[in-house]
Amino acid sequence: MTAQSIEDRLREEYGIRLPAITFVCFELETRVRHCLLPIIRTLKAHEKIDISARVKECESAISSLRKRQQGAQFDRGRLAPYTLTGLKDLAGVRVGVFPRTRVQEVDWALKEEFGDWEAKHVPGIQPGNSLPLALKYHGRCVSDAEVFGEYQVLPLMTKLYWGVQHAAVYKGDARIAERMKDHEAAVLEAMRQFEEEFERLLLEEQTLHGPK
């Protein structure tokens, strides 16, 4: 009889844990939405908070675990079994905020709810003191101690762009992804400049004519 492969064992584990992962995702989204209700009630007509949740797909989870290994490969001779429970983003929530000046307010509000969660932010596109592209936190929900949850707070325009970029570039050909890095940086910088100019013009109009 052929021994079960590492990938097949992980697929079996994923199937067993899927109900717990799904419930963590539901719980995390519910807590995030409840926490942000006071801010959502105060949003002006042009301001938005977009909340979405997702359960990481099985093959994506296995691929993420594989990439974390030496040489991005599983050690077929390893004695201890690999497990998906070390992944921090099996259940995830993204909070997109427009304009980005509201990001800090949203971040503070969620820290009151998830104050003990560990931060691991997505670094900015510029070296040095560039602000993070996304504020990212992970921790364990009460509903399942073995499954991590993750939430991100980021500018809404970046969130929407990543929805396209993830499928077209991140999950596509690695060579194309490498060659697209400079173009991606230009897109992200252009979105930042758009928001800054929008807010500058909005403030200018309010100063001249008063709030609408």
PDB file of C-alpha atoms in Angstrom:
ATOM      1  CA  MET A   1       0.000   0.000   0.000  1.00  0.00           C
ATOM      2  CA  THR A   2       1.356   3.425  -0.956  1.00  0.00           C
ATOM      3  CA  ALA A   3       1.981   5.712   2.016  1.00  0.00           C
ATOM      4  CA  GLN A   4      -0.277   8.747   2.241  1.00  0.00           C
ATOM      5  CA  SER A   5       1.457  11.873   0.957  1.00  0.00           C
ATOM      6  CA  ILE A   6       2.033  14.955   3.111  1.00  0.00           C
ATOM      7  CA  GLU A   7      -0.382  16.901   0.912  1.00  0.00           C
ATOM      8  CA  ASP A   8      -3.113  14.292   1.279  1.00  0.00           C
ATOM      9  CA  ARG A   9      -2.677  14.232   5.061  1.00  0.00           C
ATOM     10  CA  LEU A  10      -3.006  18.019   5.116  1.00  0.00           C
ATOM     11  CA  ARG A  11      -6.119  17.847   2.925  1.00  0.00           C
ATOM     12  CA  GLU A  12      -7.601  15.378   5.392  1.00  0.00           C
ATOM     13  CA  GLU A  13      -6.719  17.678   8.298  1.00  0.00           C
ATOM     14  CA  TYR A  14      -8.274  20.636   6.475  1.00  0.00           C
ATOM     15  CA  GLY A  15     -11.534  18.743   6.015  1.00  0.00           C
ATOM     16  CA  ILE A  16     -11.636  17.876   9.708  1.00  0.00           C
ATOM     17  CA  ARG A  17     -10.903  21.432  10.817  1.00  0.00           C
ATOM     18  CA  LEU A  18     -13.070  23.243   8.250  1.00  0.00           C
ATOM     19  CA  PRO A  19     -16.141  23.592  10.522  1.00  0.00           C
ATOM     20  CA  ALA A  20     -13.984  25.177  13.240  1.00  0.00           C
ATOM     21  CA  ILE A  21     -12.239  27.465  10.741  1.00  0.00           C
ATOM     22  CA  THR A  22     -15.603  28.563   9.331  1.00  0.00           C
ATOM     23  CA  PHE A  23     -16.947  29.336  12.780  1.00  0.00           C
ATOM     24  CA  VAL A  24     -13.829  31.336  13.710  1.00  0.00           C
ATOM     25  CA  CYS A  25     -14.306  33.343  10.513  1.00  0.00           C
ATOM     26  CA  PHE A  26     -17.960  34.013  11.351  1.00  0.00           C
ATOM     27  CA  GLU A  27     -17.131  34.966  14.944  1.00  0.00           C
ATOM     28  CA  LEU A  28     -14.284  37.259  13.916  1.00  0.00           C
ATOM     29  CA  GLU A  29     -16.370  39.079  11.313  1.00  0.00           C
ATOM     30  CA  THR A  30     -19.225  39.509  13.784  1.00  0.00           C
ATOM     31  CA  ARG A  31     -16.953  40.965  16.454  1.00  0.00           C
ATOM     32  CA  VAL A  32     -15.276  43.313  13.987  1.00  0.00           C
ATOM     33  CA  ARG A  33     -18.605  44.610  12.648  1.00  0.00           C
ATOM     34  CA  HIS A  34     -20.005  45.096  16.154  1.00  0.00           C
ATOM     35  CA  CYS A  35     -16.869  46.926  17.261  1.00  0.00           C
ATOM     36  CA  LEU A  36     -16.953  49.320  14.299  1.00  0.00           C
ATOM     37  CA  LEU A  37     -20.667  50.184  14.433  1.00  0.00           C
ATOM     38  CA  PRO A  38     -20.101  53.448  16.366  1.00  0.00           C
ATOM     39  CA  ILE A  39     -17.654  54.627  13.683  1.00  0.00           C
ATOM     40  CA  ILE A  40     -19.830  53.459  10.776  1.00  0.00           C
ATOM     41  CA  ARG A  41     -22.721  55.554  12.142  1.00  0.00           C
ATOM     42  CA  THR A  42     -20.588  58.712  11.909  1.00  0.00           C
ATOM     43  CA  LEU A  43     -19.348  58.245   8.327  1.00  0.00           C
ATOM     44  CA  LYS A  44     -19.922  61.134   5.932  1.00  0.00           C
ATOM     45  CA  ALA A  45     -21.360  60.582   2.458  1.00  0.00           C
ATOM     46  CA  HIS A  46     -17.951  60.128   0.819  1.00  0.00           C
ATOM     47  CA  GLU A  47     -16.511  57.899   3.578  1.00  0.00           C
ATOM     48  CA  LYS A  48     -16.698  54.111   3.537  1.00  0.00           C
ATOM     49  CA  ILE A  49     -15.792  51.110   5.661  1.00  0.00           C
ATOM     50  CA  ASP A  50     -15.892  47.849   3.718  1.00  0.00           C
ATOM     51  CA  ILE A  51     -15.660  44.600   5.732  1.00  0.00           C
ATOM     52  CA  SER A  52     -15.158  41.205   4.113  1.00  0.00           C
ATOM     53  CA  ALA A  53     -14.357  37.767   5.521  1.00  0.00           C
ATOM     54  CA  ARG A  54     -12.906  34.653   3.964  1.00  0.00           C
ATOM     55  CA  VAL A  55     -11.913  31.102   4.857  1.00  0.00           C
ATOM     56  CA  LYS A  56      -8.569  30.165   3.308  1.00  0.00           C
ATOM     57  CA  GLU A  57      -9.013  27.488   0.633  1.00  0.00           C
ATOM     58  CA  CYS A  58      -7.462  24.069   1.183  1.00  0.00           C
ATOM     59  CA  GLU A  59      -4.859  24.176  -1.589  1.00  0.00           C
ATOM     60  CA  SER A  60      -3.950  27.752  -0.733  1.00  0.00           C
ATOM     61  CA  ALA A  61      -3.375  26.730   2.894  1.00  0.00           C
ATOM     62  CA  ILE A  62      -1.147  23.828   1.858  1.00  0.00           C
ATOM     63  CA  SER A  63       0.801  26.088  -0.502  1.00  0.00           C
ATOM     64  CA  SER A  64       1.282  28.686   2.261  1.00  0.00           C
ATOM     65  CA  LEU A  65       2.593  26.030   4.638  1.00  0.00           C
ATOM     66  CA  ARG A  66       4.947  24.685   1.950  1.00  0.00           C
ATOM     67  CA  LYS A  67       6.394  28.144   1.258  1.00  0.00           C
ATOM     68  CA  ARG A  68       7.305  28.463   4.941  1.00  0.00           C
ATOM     69  CA  GLN A  69       9.595  25.422   4.782  1.00  0.00           C
ATOM     70  CA  GLN A  70      13.294  25.426   3.904  1.00  0.00           C
ATOM     71  CA  GLY A  71      13.618  25.660   0.148  1.00  0.00           C
ATOM     72  CA  ALA A  72       9.824  26.068  -0.068  1.00  0.00           C
ATOM     73  CA  GLN A  73       9.498  22.264  -0.045  1.00  0.00           C
ATOM     74  CA  PHE A  74       8.138  19.703   2.413  1.00  0.00           C
ATOM     75  CA  ASP A  75      10.697  17.390   3.991  1.00  0.00           C
ATOM     76  CA  ARG A  76       9.439  13.942   2.991  1.00  0.00           C
ATOM     77  CA  GLY A  77      11.626  12.315   5.666  1.00  0.00           C
ATOM     78  CA  ARG A  78      10.370  14.473   8.527  1.00  0.00           C
ATOM     79  CA  LEU A  79       9.220  12.460  11.534  1.00  0.00           C
ATOM     80  CA  ALA A  80       6.809  14.975  13.086  1.00  0.00           C
ATOM     81  CA  PRO A  81       3.723  15.506  10.913  1.00  0.00           C
ATOM     82  CA  TYR A  82       3.066  18.859   9.318  1.00  0.00           C
ATOM     83  CA  THR A  83      -0.074  20.650  10.489  1.00  0.00           C
ATOM     84  CA  LEU A  84      -2.103  23.605   9.268  1.00  0.00           C
ATOM     85  CA  THR A  85      -2.724  24.939  12.773  1.00  0.00           C
ATOM     86  CA  GLY A  86       0.420  27.093  12.634  1.00  0.00           C
ATOM     87  CA  LEU A  87      -1.015  29.222   9.816  1.00  0.00           C
ATOM     88  CA  LYS A  88      -2.200  32.562  11.130  1.00  0.00           C
ATOM     89  CA  ASP A  89      -4.730  33.319   8.381  1.00  0.00           C
ATOM     90  CA  LEU A  90      -6.965  30.247   8.000  1.00  0.00           C
ATOM     91  CA  ALA A  91      -9.832  32.582   8.920  1.00  0.00           C
ATOM     92  CA  GLY A  92      -9.455  36.211   7.930  1.00  0.00           C
ATOM     93  CA  VAL A  93     -11.243  39.559   7.851  1.00  0.00           C
ATOM     94  CA  ARG A  94     -10.224  42.637   5.871  1.00  0.00           C
ATOM     95  CA  VAL A  95     -11.425  46.119   6.749  1.00  0.00           C
ATOM     96  CA  GLY A  96     -11.048  48.610   3.910  1.00  0.00           C
ATOM     97  CA  VAL A  97     -11.271  52.278   4.913  1.00  0.00           C
ATOM     98  CA  PHE A  98     -11.786  55.389   2.789  1.00  0.00           C
ATOM     99  CA  PRO A  99     -10.332  57.910   3.167  1.00  0.00           C
ATOM    100  CA  ARG A 100      -7.147  56.544   4.721  1.00  0.00           C
ATOM    101  CA  THR A 101      -7.192  59.226   7.438  1.00  0.00           C
ATOM    102  CA  ARG A 102      -9.845  57.037   9.093  1.00  0.00           C
ATOM    103  CA  VAL A 103      -7.530  53.991   9.217  1.00  0.00           C
ATOM    104  CA  GLN A 104      -5.964  54.954  12.562  1.00  0.00           C
ATOM    105  CA  GLU A 105      -9.378  55.475  14.154  1.00  0.00           C
ATOM    106  CA  VAL A 106     -10.530  52.035  12.973  1.00  0.00           C
ATOM    107  CA  ASP A 107      -7.269  50.466  14.146  1.00  0.00           C
ATOM    108  CA  TRP A 108      -7.637  51.928  17.647  1.00  0.00           C
ATOM    109  CA  ALA A 109     -11.241  50.769  17.927  1.00  0.00           C
ATOM    110  CA  LEU A 110     -10.333  47.181  17.007  1.00  0.00           C
ATOM    111  CA  LYS A 111      -7.374  47.155  19.403  1.00  0.00           C
ATOM    112  CA  GLU A 112      -9.833  47.670  22.246  1.00  0.00           C
ATOM    113  CA  GLU A 113     -11.520  44.404  21.221  1.00  0.00           C
ATOM    114  CA  PHE A 114      -8.398  42.453  20.215  1.00  0.00           C
ATOM    115  CA  GLY A 115      -5.771  44.046  22.440  1.00  0.00           C
ATOM    116  CA  ASP A 116      -3.803  40.842  23.037  1.00  0.00           C
ATOM    117  CA  TRP A 117      -3.475  39.912  19.351  1.00  0.00           C
ATOM    118  CA  GLU A 118      -0.015  40.003  17.785  1.00  0.00           C
ATOM    119  CA  ALA A 119       0.798  42.585  15.121  1.00  0.00           C
ATOM    120  CA  LYS A 120       2.611  41.682  11.914  1.00  0.00           C
ATOM    121  CA  HIS A 121       1.991  44.559   9.524  1.00  0.00           C
ATOM    122  CA  VAL A 122       2.467  44.471   5.754  1.00  0.00           C
ATOM    123  CA  PRO A 123       5.467  46.734   5.065  1.00  0.00           C
ATOM    124  CA  GLY A 124       5.165  49.777   2.844  1.00  0.00           C
ATOM    125  CA  ILE A 125       6.403  50.010  -0.713  1.00  0.00           C
ATOM    126  CA  GLN A 126       9.164  52.505   0.113  1.00  0.00           C
ATOM    127  CA  PRO A 127      12.218  51.534   2.211  1.00  0.00           C
ATOM    128  CA  GLY A 128      12.931  53.162   5.533  1.00  0.00           C
ATOM    129  CA  ASN A 129      10.102  54.856   7.402  1.00  0.00           C
ATOM    130  CA  SER A 130       7.322  54.138   4.916  1.00  0.00           C
ATOM    131  CA  LEU A 131       3.928  53.535   6.531  1.00  0.00           C
ATOM    132  CA  PRO A 132       2.620  49.936   6.384  1.00  0.00           C
ATOM    133  CA  LEU A 133       0.402  48.993   3.456  1.00  0.00           C
ATOM    134  CA  ALA A 134      -1.879  47.173   5.891  1.00  0.00           C
ATOM    135  CA  LEU A 135      -2.153  46.811   9.649  1.00  0.00           C
ATOM    136  CA  LYS A 136      -2.333  43.075  10.295  1.00  0.00           C
ATOM    137  CA  TYR A 137      -3.051  41.193  13.542  1.00  0.00           C
ATOM    138  CA  HIS A 138      -3.541  37.546  14.441  1.00  0.00           C
ATOM    139  CA  GLY A 139      -4.720  35.700  17.516  1.00  0.00           C
ATOM    140  CA  ARG A 140      -7.054  32.996  18.752  1.00  0.00           C
ATOM    141  CA  CYS A 141     -10.794  33.411  19.085  1.00  0.00           C
ATOM    142  CA  VAL A 142     -12.565  31.831  22.035  1.00  0.00           C
ATOM    143  CA  SER A 143     -14.523  29.591  19.678  1.00  0.00           C
ATOM    144  CA  ASP A 144     -11.528  27.373  18.778  1.00  0.00           C
ATOM    145  CA  ALA A 145      -8.188  27.473  20.599  1.00  0.00           C
ATOM    146  CA  GLU A 146      -6.377  25.585  17.807  1.00  0.00           C
ATOM    147  CA  VAL A 147      -7.254  27.875  14.892  1.00  0.00           C
ATOM    148  CA  PHE A 148      -5.847  31.376  14.471  1.00  0.00           C
ATOM    149  CA  GLY A 149      -7.842  34.271  13.113  1.00  0.00           C
ATOM    150  CA  GLU A 150      -6.405  37.301  11.336  1.00  0.00           C
ATOM    151  CA  TYR A 151      -7.745  40.766  10.574  1.00  0.00           C
ATOM    152  CA  GLN A 152      -6.289  43.533   8.453  1.00  0.00           C
ATOM    153  CA  VAL A 153      -7.037  47.265   8.376  1.00  0.00           C
ATOM    154  CA  LEU A 154      -6.011  49.020   5.171  1.00  0.00           C
ATOM    155  CA  PRO A 155      -7.041  51.762   2.726  1.00  0.00           C
ATOM    156  CA  LEU A 156     -10.107  50.690   0.774  1.00  0.00           C
ATOM    157  CA  MET A 157      -8.477  51.384  -2.595  1.00  0.00           C
ATOM    158  CA  THR A 158      -5.591  49.066  -1.677  1.00  0.00           C
ATOM    159  CA  LYS A 159      -8.059  46.394  -0.544  1.00  0.00           C
ATOM    160  CA  LEU A 160      -9.903  46.514  -3.875  1.00  0.00           C
ATOM    161  CA  TYR A 161      -6.653  46.456  -5.842  1.00  0.00           C
ATOM    162  CA  TRP A 162      -5.382  43.438  -3.901  1.00  0.00           C
ATOM    163  CA  GLY A 163      -8.580  41.593  -4.777  1.00  0.00           C
ATOM    164  CA  VAL A 164      -7.495  41.732  -8.435  1.00  0.00           C
ATOM    165  CA  GLN A 165      -3.736  41.497  -7.872  1.00  0.00           C
ATOM    166  CA  HIS A 166      -3.970  38.357  -5.716  1.00  0.00           C
ATOM    167  CA  ALA A 167      -5.463  36.249  -8.499  1.00  0.00           C
ATOM    168  CA  ALA A 168      -3.668  37.856 -11.440  1.00  0.00           C
ATOM    169  CA  VAL A 169      -0.150  38.178  -9.980  1.00  0.00           C
ATOM    170  CA  TYR A 170       0.288  36.523  -6.572  1.00  0.00           C
ATOM    171  CA  LYS A 171      -1.271  33.208  -7.634  1.00  0.00           C
ATOM    172  CA  GLY A 172       0.029  33.401 -11.182  1.00  0.00           C
ATOM    173  CA  ASP A 173       3.432  32.832 -12.763  1.00  0.00           C
ATOM    174  CA  ALA A 174       6.222  33.626 -10.249  1.00  0.00           C
ATOM    175  CA  ARG A 175       8.369  35.139 -13.015  1.00  0.00           C
ATOM    176  CA  ILE A 176       5.594  37.526 -14.008  1.00  0.00           C
ATOM    177  CA  ALA A 177       5.035  38.428 -10.344  1.00  0.00           C
ATOM    178  CA  GLU A 178       8.706  39.383  -9.984  1.00  0.00           C
ATOM    179  CA  ARG A 179       8.635  41.518 -13.140  1.00  0.00           C
ATOM    180  CA  MET A 180       5.436  43.263 -11.982  1.00  0.00           C
ATOM    181  CA  LYS A 181       6.881  44.530  -8.687  1.00  0.00           C
ATOM    182  CA  ASP A 182       7.827  47.978  -9.976  1.00  0.00           C
ATOM    183  CA  HIS A 183       4.432  48.408 -11.653  1.00  0.00           C
ATOM    184  CA  GLU A 184       2.618  47.373  -8.461  1.00  0.00           C
ATOM    185  CA  ALA A 185       4.613  49.892  -6.462  1.00  0.00           C
ATOM    186  CA  ALA A 186       3.620  52.600  -8.949  1.00  0.00           C
ATOM    187  CA  VAL A 187      -0.072  51.659  -8.664  1.00  0.00           C
ATOM    188  CA  LEU A 188       0.002  51.773  -4.851  1.00  0.00           C
ATOM    189  CA  GLU A 189       1.832  55.107  -4.861  1.00  0.00           C
ATOM    190  CA  ALA A 190      -0.666  56.566  -7.356  1.00  0.00           C
ATOM    191  CA  MET A 191      -3.583  55.506  -5.130  1.00  0.00           C
ATOM    192  CA  ARG A 192      -1.931  57.128  -2.117  1.00  0.00           C
ATOM    193  CA  GLN A 193      -1.457  60.374  -4.034  1.00  0.00           C
ATOM    194  CA  PHE A 194      -5.080  60.254  -5.264  1.00  0.00           C
ATOM    195  CA  GLU A 195      -6.388  60.029  -1.712  1.00  0.00           C
ATOM    196  CA  GLU A 196      -4.119  62.776  -0.429  1.00  0.00           C
ATOM    197  CA  GLU A 197      -5.190  65.123  -3.231  1.00  0.00           C
ATOM    198  CA  PHE A 198      -8.865  64.255  -2.746  1.00  0.00           C
ATOM    199  CA  GLU A 199      -8.683  65.063   0.949  1.00  0.00           C
ATOM    200  CA  ARG A 200      -6.753  68.269   0.284  1.00  0.00           C
ATOM    201  CA  LEU A 201      -9.379  69.465  -2.187  1.00  0.00           C
ATOM    202  CA  LEU A 202     -12.208  68.426   0.131  1.00  0.00           C
ATOM    203  CA  LEU A 203     -10.703  70.439   2.986  1.00  0.00           C
ATOM    204  CA  GLU A 204     -10.167  73.383   0.645  1.00  0.00           C
ATOM    205  CA  GLU A 205     -13.824  73.341  -0.473  1.00  0.00           C
ATOM    206  CA  GLN A 206     -15.065  73.056   3.109  1.00  0.00           C
ATOM    207  CA  THR A 207     -12.903  75.980   4.149  1.00  0.00           C
ATOM    208  CA  LEU A 208     -14.224  78.148   1.316  1.00  0.00           C
ATOM    209  CA  HIS A 209     -17.866  77.102   1.276  1.00  0.00           C
ATOM    210  CA  GLY A 210     -18.494  75.209   4.503  1.00  0.00           C
ATOM    211  CA  PRO A 211     -19.373  71.506   4.920  1.00  0.00           C
ATOM    212  CA  LYS A 212     -22.096  70.098   2.675  1.00  0.00           C
TER     213      LYS A 212
END
